[in-house]
Short mmCIF file of C-alpha atoms and ligand atoms in Angstrom, two decimals:
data_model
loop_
_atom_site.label_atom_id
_atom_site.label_comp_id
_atom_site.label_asym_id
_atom_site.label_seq_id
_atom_site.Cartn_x
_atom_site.Cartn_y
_atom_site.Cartn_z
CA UNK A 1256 -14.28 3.24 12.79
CA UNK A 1257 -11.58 0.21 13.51
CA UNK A 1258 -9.11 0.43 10.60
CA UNK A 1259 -7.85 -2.81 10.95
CA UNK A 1260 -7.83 -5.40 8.09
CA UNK A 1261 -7.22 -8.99 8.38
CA UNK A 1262 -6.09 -11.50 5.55
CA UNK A 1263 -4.51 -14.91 5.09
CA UNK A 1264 -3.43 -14.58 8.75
CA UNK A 1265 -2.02 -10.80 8.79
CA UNK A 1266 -3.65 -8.25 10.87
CA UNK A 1267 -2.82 -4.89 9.71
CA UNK A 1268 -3.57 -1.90 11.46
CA UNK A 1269 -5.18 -0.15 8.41
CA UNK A 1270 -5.63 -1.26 4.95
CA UNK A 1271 -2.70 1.00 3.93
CA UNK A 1272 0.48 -1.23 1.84
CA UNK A 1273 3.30 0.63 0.32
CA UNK A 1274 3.93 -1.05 -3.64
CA UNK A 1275 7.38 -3.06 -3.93
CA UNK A 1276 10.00 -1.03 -6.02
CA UNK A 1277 8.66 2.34 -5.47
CA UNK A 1278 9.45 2.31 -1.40
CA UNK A 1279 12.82 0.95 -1.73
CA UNK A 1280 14.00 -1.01 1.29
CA UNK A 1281 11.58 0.92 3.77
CA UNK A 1282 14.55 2.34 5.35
CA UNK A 1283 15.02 5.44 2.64
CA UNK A 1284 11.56 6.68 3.36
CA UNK A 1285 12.02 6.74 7.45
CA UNK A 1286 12.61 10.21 7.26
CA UNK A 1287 9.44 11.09 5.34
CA UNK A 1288 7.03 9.77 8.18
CA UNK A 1289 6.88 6.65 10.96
CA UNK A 1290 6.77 3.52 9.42
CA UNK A 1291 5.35 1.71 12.16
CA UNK A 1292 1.97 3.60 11.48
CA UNK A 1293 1.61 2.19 7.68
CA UNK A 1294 -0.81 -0.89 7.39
CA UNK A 1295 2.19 -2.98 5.75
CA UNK A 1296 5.32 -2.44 3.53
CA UNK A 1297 6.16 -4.49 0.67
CA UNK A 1298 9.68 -4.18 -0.27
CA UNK A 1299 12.00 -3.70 -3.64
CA UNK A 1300 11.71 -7.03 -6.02
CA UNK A 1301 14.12 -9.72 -4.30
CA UNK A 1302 16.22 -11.75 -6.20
CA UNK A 1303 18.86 -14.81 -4.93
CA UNK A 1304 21.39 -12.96 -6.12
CA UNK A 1305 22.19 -8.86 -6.57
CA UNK A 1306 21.65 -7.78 -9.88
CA UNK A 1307 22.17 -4.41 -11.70
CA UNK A 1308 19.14 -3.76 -13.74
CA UNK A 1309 18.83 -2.34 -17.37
CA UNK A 1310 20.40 -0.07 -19.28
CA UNK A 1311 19.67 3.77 -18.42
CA UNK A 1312 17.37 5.92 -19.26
CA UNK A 1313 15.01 3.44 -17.29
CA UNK A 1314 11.93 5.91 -16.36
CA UNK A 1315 10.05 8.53 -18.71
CA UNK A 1316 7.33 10.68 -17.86
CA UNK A 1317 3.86 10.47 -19.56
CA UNK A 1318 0.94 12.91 -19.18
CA UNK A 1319 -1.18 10.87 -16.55
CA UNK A 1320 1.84 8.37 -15.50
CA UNK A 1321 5.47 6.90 -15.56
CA UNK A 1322 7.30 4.16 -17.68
CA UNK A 1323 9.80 2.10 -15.74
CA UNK A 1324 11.93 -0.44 -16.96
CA UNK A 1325 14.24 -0.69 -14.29
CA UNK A 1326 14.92 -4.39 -15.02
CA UNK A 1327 14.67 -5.93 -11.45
CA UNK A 1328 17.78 -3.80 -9.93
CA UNK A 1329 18.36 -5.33 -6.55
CA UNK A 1330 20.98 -6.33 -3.96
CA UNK A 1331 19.91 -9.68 -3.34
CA UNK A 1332 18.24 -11.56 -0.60
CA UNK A 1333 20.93 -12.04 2.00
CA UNK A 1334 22.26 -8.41 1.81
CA UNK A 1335 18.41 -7.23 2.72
CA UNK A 1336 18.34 -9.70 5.44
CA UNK A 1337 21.13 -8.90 6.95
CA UNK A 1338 21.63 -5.35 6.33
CA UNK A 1339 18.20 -3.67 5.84
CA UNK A 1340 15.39 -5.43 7.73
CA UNK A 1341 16.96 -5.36 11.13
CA UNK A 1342 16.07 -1.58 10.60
CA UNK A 1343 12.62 -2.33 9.65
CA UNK A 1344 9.67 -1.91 12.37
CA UNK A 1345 8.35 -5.56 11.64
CA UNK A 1346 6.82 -6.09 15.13
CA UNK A 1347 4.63 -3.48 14.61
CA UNK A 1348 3.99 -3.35 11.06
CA UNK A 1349 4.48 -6.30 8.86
CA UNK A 1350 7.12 -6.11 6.65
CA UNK A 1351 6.16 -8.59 3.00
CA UNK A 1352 9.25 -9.87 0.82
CA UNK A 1353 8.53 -9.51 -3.25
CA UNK A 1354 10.24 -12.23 -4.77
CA UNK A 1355 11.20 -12.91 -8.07
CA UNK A 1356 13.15 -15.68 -9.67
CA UNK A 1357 12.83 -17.16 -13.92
CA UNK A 1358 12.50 -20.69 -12.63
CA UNK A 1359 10.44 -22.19 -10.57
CA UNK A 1360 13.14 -23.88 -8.47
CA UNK A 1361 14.69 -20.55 -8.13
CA UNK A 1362 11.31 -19.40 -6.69
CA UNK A 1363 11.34 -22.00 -3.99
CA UNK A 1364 14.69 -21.76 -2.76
CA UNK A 1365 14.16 -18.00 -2.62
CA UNK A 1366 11.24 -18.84 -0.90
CA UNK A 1367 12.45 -20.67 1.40
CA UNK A 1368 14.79 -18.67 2.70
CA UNK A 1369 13.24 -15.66 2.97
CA UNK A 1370 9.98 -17.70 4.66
CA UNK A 1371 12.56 -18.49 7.89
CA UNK A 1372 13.07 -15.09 9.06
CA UNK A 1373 11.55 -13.81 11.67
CA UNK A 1374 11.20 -10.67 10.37
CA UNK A 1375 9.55 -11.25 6.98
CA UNK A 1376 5.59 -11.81 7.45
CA UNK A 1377 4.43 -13.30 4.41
CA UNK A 1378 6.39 -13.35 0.65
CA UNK A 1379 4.56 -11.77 -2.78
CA UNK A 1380 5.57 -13.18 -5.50
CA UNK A 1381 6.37 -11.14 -8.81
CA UNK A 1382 5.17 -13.96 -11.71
CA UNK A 1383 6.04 -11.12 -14.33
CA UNK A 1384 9.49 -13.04 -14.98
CA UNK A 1385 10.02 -14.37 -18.23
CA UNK A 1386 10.61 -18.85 -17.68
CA UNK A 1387 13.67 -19.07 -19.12
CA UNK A 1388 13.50 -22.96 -19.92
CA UNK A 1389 10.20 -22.47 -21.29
CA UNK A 1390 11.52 -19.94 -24.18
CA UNK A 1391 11.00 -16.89 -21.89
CA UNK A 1392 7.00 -17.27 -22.04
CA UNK A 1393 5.96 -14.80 -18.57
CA UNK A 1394 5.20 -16.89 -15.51
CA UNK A 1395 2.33 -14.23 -15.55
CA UNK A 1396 1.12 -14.96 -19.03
CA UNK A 1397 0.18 -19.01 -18.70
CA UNK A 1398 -1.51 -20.14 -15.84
CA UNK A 1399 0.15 -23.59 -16.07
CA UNK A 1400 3.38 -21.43 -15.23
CA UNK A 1401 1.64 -19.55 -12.86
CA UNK A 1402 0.17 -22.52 -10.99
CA UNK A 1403 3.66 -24.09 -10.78
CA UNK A 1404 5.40 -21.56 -9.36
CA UNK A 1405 2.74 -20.36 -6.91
CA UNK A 1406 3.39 -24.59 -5.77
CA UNK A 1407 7.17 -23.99 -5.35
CA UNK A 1408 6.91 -21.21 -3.26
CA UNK A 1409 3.63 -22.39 -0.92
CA UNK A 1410 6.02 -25.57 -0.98
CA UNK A 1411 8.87 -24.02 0.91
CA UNK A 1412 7.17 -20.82 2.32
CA UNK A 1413 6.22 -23.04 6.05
CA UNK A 1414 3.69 -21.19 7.73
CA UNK A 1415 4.30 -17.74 5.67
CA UNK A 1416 1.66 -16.43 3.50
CA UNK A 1417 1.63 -16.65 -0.39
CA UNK A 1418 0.07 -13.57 -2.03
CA UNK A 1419 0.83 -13.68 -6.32
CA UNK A 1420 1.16 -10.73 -7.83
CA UNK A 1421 -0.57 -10.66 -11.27
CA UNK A 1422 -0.16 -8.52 -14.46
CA UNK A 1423 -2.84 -7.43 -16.31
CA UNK A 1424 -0.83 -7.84 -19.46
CA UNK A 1425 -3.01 -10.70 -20.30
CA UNK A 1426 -6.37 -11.48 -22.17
CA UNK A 1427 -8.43 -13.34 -19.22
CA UNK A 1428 -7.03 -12.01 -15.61
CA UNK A 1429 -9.90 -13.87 -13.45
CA UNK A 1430 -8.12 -17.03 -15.25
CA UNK A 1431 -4.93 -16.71 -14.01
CA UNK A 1432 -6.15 -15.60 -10.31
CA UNK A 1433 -8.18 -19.07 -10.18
CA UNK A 1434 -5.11 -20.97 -11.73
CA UNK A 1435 -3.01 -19.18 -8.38
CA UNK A 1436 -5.92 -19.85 -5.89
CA UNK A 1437 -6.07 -23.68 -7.01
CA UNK A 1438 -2.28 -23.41 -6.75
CA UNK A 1439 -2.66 -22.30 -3.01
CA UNK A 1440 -2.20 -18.45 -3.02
CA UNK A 1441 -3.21 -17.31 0.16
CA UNK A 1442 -4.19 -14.18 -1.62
CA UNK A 1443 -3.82 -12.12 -4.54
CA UNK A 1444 -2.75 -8.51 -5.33
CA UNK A 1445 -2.89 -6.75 -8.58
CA UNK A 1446 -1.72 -4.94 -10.46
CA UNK A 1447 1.08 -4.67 -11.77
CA UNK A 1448 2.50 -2.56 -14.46
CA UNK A 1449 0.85 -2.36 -18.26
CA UNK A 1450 2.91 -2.66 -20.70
CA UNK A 1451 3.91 0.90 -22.89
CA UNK A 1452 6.63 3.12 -24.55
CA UNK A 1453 7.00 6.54 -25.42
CA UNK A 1454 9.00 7.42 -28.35
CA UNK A 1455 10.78 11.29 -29.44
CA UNK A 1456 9.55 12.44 -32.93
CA UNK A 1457 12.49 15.04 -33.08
CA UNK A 1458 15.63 12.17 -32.12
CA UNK A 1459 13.24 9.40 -33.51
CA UNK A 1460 14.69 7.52 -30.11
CA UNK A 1461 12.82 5.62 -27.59
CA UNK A 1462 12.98 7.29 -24.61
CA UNK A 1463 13.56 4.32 -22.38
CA UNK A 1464 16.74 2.44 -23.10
CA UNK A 1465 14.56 -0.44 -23.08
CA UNK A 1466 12.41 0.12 -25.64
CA UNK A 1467 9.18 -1.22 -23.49
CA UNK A 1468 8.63 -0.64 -19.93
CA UNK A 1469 5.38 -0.80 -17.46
CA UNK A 1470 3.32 1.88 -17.01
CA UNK A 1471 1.80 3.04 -13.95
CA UNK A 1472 0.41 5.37 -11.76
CA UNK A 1473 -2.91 7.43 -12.46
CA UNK A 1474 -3.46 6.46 -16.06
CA UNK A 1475 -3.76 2.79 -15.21
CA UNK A 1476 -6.75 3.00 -12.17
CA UNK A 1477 -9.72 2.47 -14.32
CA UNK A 1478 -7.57 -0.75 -15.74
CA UNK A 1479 -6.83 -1.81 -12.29
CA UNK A 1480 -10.38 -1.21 -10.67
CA UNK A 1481 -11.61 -3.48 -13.67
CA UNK A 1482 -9.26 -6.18 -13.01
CA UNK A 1483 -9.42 -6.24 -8.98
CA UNK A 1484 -13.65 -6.02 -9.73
CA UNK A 1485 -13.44 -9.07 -12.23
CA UNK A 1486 -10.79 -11.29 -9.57
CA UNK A 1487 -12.94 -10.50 -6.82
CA UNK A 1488 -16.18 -12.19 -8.58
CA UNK A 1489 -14.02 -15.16 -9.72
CA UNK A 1490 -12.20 -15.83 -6.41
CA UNK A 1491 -12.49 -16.75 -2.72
CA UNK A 1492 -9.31 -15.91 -1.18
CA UNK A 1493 -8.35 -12.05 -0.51
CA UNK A 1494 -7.28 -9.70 -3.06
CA UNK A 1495 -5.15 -6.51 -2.46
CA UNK A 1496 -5.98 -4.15 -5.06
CA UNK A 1497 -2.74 -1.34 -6.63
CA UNK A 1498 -2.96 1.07 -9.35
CA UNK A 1499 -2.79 4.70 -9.64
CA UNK A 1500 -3.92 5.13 -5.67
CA UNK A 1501 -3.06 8.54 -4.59
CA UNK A 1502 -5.81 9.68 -2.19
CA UNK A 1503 -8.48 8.74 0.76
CA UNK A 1504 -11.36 8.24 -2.01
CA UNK A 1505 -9.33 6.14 -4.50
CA UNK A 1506 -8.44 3.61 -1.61
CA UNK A 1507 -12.32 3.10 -0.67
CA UNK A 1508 -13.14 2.45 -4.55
CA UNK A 1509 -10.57 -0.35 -4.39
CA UNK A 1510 -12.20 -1.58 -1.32
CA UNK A 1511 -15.71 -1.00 -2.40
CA UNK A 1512 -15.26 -3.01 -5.71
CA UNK A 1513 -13.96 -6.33 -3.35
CA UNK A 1514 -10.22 -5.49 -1.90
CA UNK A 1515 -9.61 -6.56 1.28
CA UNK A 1516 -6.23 -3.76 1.25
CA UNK A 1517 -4.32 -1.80 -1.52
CA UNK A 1518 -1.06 -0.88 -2.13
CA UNK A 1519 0.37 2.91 -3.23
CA UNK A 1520 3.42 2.80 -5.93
CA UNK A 1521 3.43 5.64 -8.36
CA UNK A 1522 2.40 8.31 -5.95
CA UNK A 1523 5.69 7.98 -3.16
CA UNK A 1524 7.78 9.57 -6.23
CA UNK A 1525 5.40 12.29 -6.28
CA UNK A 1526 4.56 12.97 -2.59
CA UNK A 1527 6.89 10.34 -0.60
CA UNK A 1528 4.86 10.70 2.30
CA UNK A 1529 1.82 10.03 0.09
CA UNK A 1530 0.71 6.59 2.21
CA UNK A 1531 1.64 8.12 5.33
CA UNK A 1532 -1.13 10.62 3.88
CA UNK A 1533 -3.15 8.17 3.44
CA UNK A 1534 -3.62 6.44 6.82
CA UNK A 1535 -4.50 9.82 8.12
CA UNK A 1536 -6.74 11.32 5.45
CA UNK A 1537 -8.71 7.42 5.48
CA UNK A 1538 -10.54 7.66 8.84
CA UNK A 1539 -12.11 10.72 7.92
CA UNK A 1540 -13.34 9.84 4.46
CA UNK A 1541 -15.12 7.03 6.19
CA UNK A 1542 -16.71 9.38 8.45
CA UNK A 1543 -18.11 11.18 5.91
CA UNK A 1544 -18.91 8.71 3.80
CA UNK A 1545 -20.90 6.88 6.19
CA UNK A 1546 -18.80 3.72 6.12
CA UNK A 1547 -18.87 1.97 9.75
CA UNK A 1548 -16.88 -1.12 8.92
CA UNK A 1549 -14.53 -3.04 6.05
CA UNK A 1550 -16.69 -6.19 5.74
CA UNK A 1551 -19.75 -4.49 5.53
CA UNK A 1552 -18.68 -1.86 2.71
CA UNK A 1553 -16.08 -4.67 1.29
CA UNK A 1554 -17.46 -5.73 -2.66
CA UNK A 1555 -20.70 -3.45 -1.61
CA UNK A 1556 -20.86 -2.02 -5.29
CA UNK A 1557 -23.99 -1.54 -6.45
CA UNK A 1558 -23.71 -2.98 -10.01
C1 FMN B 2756 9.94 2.08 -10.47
C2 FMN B 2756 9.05 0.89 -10.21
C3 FMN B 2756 9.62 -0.31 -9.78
C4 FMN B 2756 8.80 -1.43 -9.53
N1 FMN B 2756 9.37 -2.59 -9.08
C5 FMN B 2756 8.57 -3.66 -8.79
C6 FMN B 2756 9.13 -4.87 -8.26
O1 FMN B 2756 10.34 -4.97 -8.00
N2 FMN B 2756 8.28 -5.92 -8.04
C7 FMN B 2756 6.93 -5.84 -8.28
O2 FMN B 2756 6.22 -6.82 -8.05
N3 FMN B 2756 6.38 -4.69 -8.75
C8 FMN B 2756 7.16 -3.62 -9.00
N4 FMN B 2756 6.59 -2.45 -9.47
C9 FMN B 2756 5.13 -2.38 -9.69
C10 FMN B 2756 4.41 -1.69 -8.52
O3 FMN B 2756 4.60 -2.40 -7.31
C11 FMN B 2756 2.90 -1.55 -8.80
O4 FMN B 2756 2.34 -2.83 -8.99
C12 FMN B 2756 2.61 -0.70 -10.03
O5 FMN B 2756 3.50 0.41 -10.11
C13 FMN B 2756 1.17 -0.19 -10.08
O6 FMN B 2756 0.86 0.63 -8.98
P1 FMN B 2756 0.93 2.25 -9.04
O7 FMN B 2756 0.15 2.69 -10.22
O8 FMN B 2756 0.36 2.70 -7.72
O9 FMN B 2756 2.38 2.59 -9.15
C14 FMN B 2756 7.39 -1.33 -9.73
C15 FMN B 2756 6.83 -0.11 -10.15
C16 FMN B 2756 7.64 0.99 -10.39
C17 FMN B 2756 6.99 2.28 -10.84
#
């Protein structure tokens, strides 16, 4: 079967994504497989400038998946530019900048700068910010704040495309995917983290310096199969489903409840050739599945 997925004017090879912040900068996972086989990469959060992230500890362990509050960590725009994605296969497989600002302005400029290289095929934009002129209400949280900054980026992205990035950390998720398809997404991709904590009972301590982090990995795929099924019945554009995706079958649910791709986070710290994995292991699934091609088992759920 042709693997190849299509979507806001990518073509990817297969419908196979690596998750931003849990591939780093593409380059440290080189030696784990060829990077020019994986359907897309989606690199570590971009800010404008570097910045050093929280407080350590910044990652627990729970039984069915991780806590991170890693608080952004990055070293900025211009140093990935210049020093990391010349290193990056992005002729052969599209390389997508995740952005993140607390303004909107911030977003733009961001936006715009990572929109004008070459190398960068469309920006994702991480609304899970806190506004900091708005009282630190999340972007991701208000679909007025949402809608704006989806505008300041599509504003000064050119011809790049926009996919948001929602969090499920809210009461009505279809609402805010409308409020960033009326905005002028290009597509959407959820999700991201939930929010959690763990605690100790013996050093009555948190055990992330944060307090609160995300959760992810396996304990959050029935949360994100619910939320990419709802988005996909309240929206036109294409949606890119992530949560706890670890193997061939767990891709195809994604897929079969209305994602056009999907992205694997959680499970490159356990396996890091995990997607690599998964463009090999997905061919055959389909083969035994009886699935002959995306659009036709694409949102094919029989509900
Ligand atoms: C350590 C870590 C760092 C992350 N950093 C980012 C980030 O910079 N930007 C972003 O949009 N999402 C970030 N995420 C969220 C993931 O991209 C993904 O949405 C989430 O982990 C759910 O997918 P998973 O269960 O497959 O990991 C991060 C997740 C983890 C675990």
């Amino acid at each position: 079967m042709d693997m190849t997925v299509s979507f806001a004017g990518l073509t990817l090879d297969n419908p196979i994504i690596t998750a931003s912040g849990t591939f780093g900068y593409g380059v440290e996972y080189m030696r784990f497989g060829d990077l020019g086989r994986l359907g897309a990469m989606v690199v570590k959060g971009l800010s404008l400038e570097p910045r050093r992230g929280n407080l350590m500890p910044r990652i627990a362990e729970t039984p069915a998946g991780m806590l991170n509050a890693i608080g952004l960590q990055n070293i900025g725009a211009r140093e990935f530019v210049e020093k990391r994605l010349p290193a990056l296969p992005w002729a052969k497989t599209p390389v997508i900048a995740n952005l993140y600002a607390c303004e909107a302005e911030e977003f733009g400029e961001l936006a715009a700068y990572l929109a004008a290289q070459e190398g960068i095929a469309a920006l994702e934009v991480n609304i899970s910010c806190p506004n900091v002129s708005e009282g630190g209400i999340l972007f991701g949280q208000d679909p007025r704040l949402a809608a704006r900054v989806t505008e300041a980026v599509k504003r000064r992205a050119g011809s790049k495309p926009v996919i948001v990035k929602l969090t499920p950390n809210v009461t009505d998720i279809a609402a805010m995917a409308r409020a960033a398809q009326d905005a002028g997404a290009d597509a959407l991709s959820l999700i991201n983290t939930l929010s959690g904590m763990a605690v100790d009972a013996r050093t009555r301590r948190p055990r992330l310096a944060n307090v609160v982090g995300g959760l992810s990995g396996p304990a959050i795929k029935p949360v994100a199969l619910r939320c990419v099924w709802q988005v996909c019945q309240a929206v036109k554009i294409p949606v890119i489903g992530i949560g706890g995706i670890a193997s061939a079958e767990d891709v195809l649910e994604f897929i079969l409840v209305g994602a056009t791709a999907v992205q694997v986070g959680t499970a490159n710290f356990i396996r890091p050739d995990a997607a690599f994995r998964l463009v090999d292991e997905l061919p055959a699934l389909c083969a035994t599945l009886g699935v002959e091609s995306w659009d036709a088992y694409r949102g094919s759920l029989k509900a």
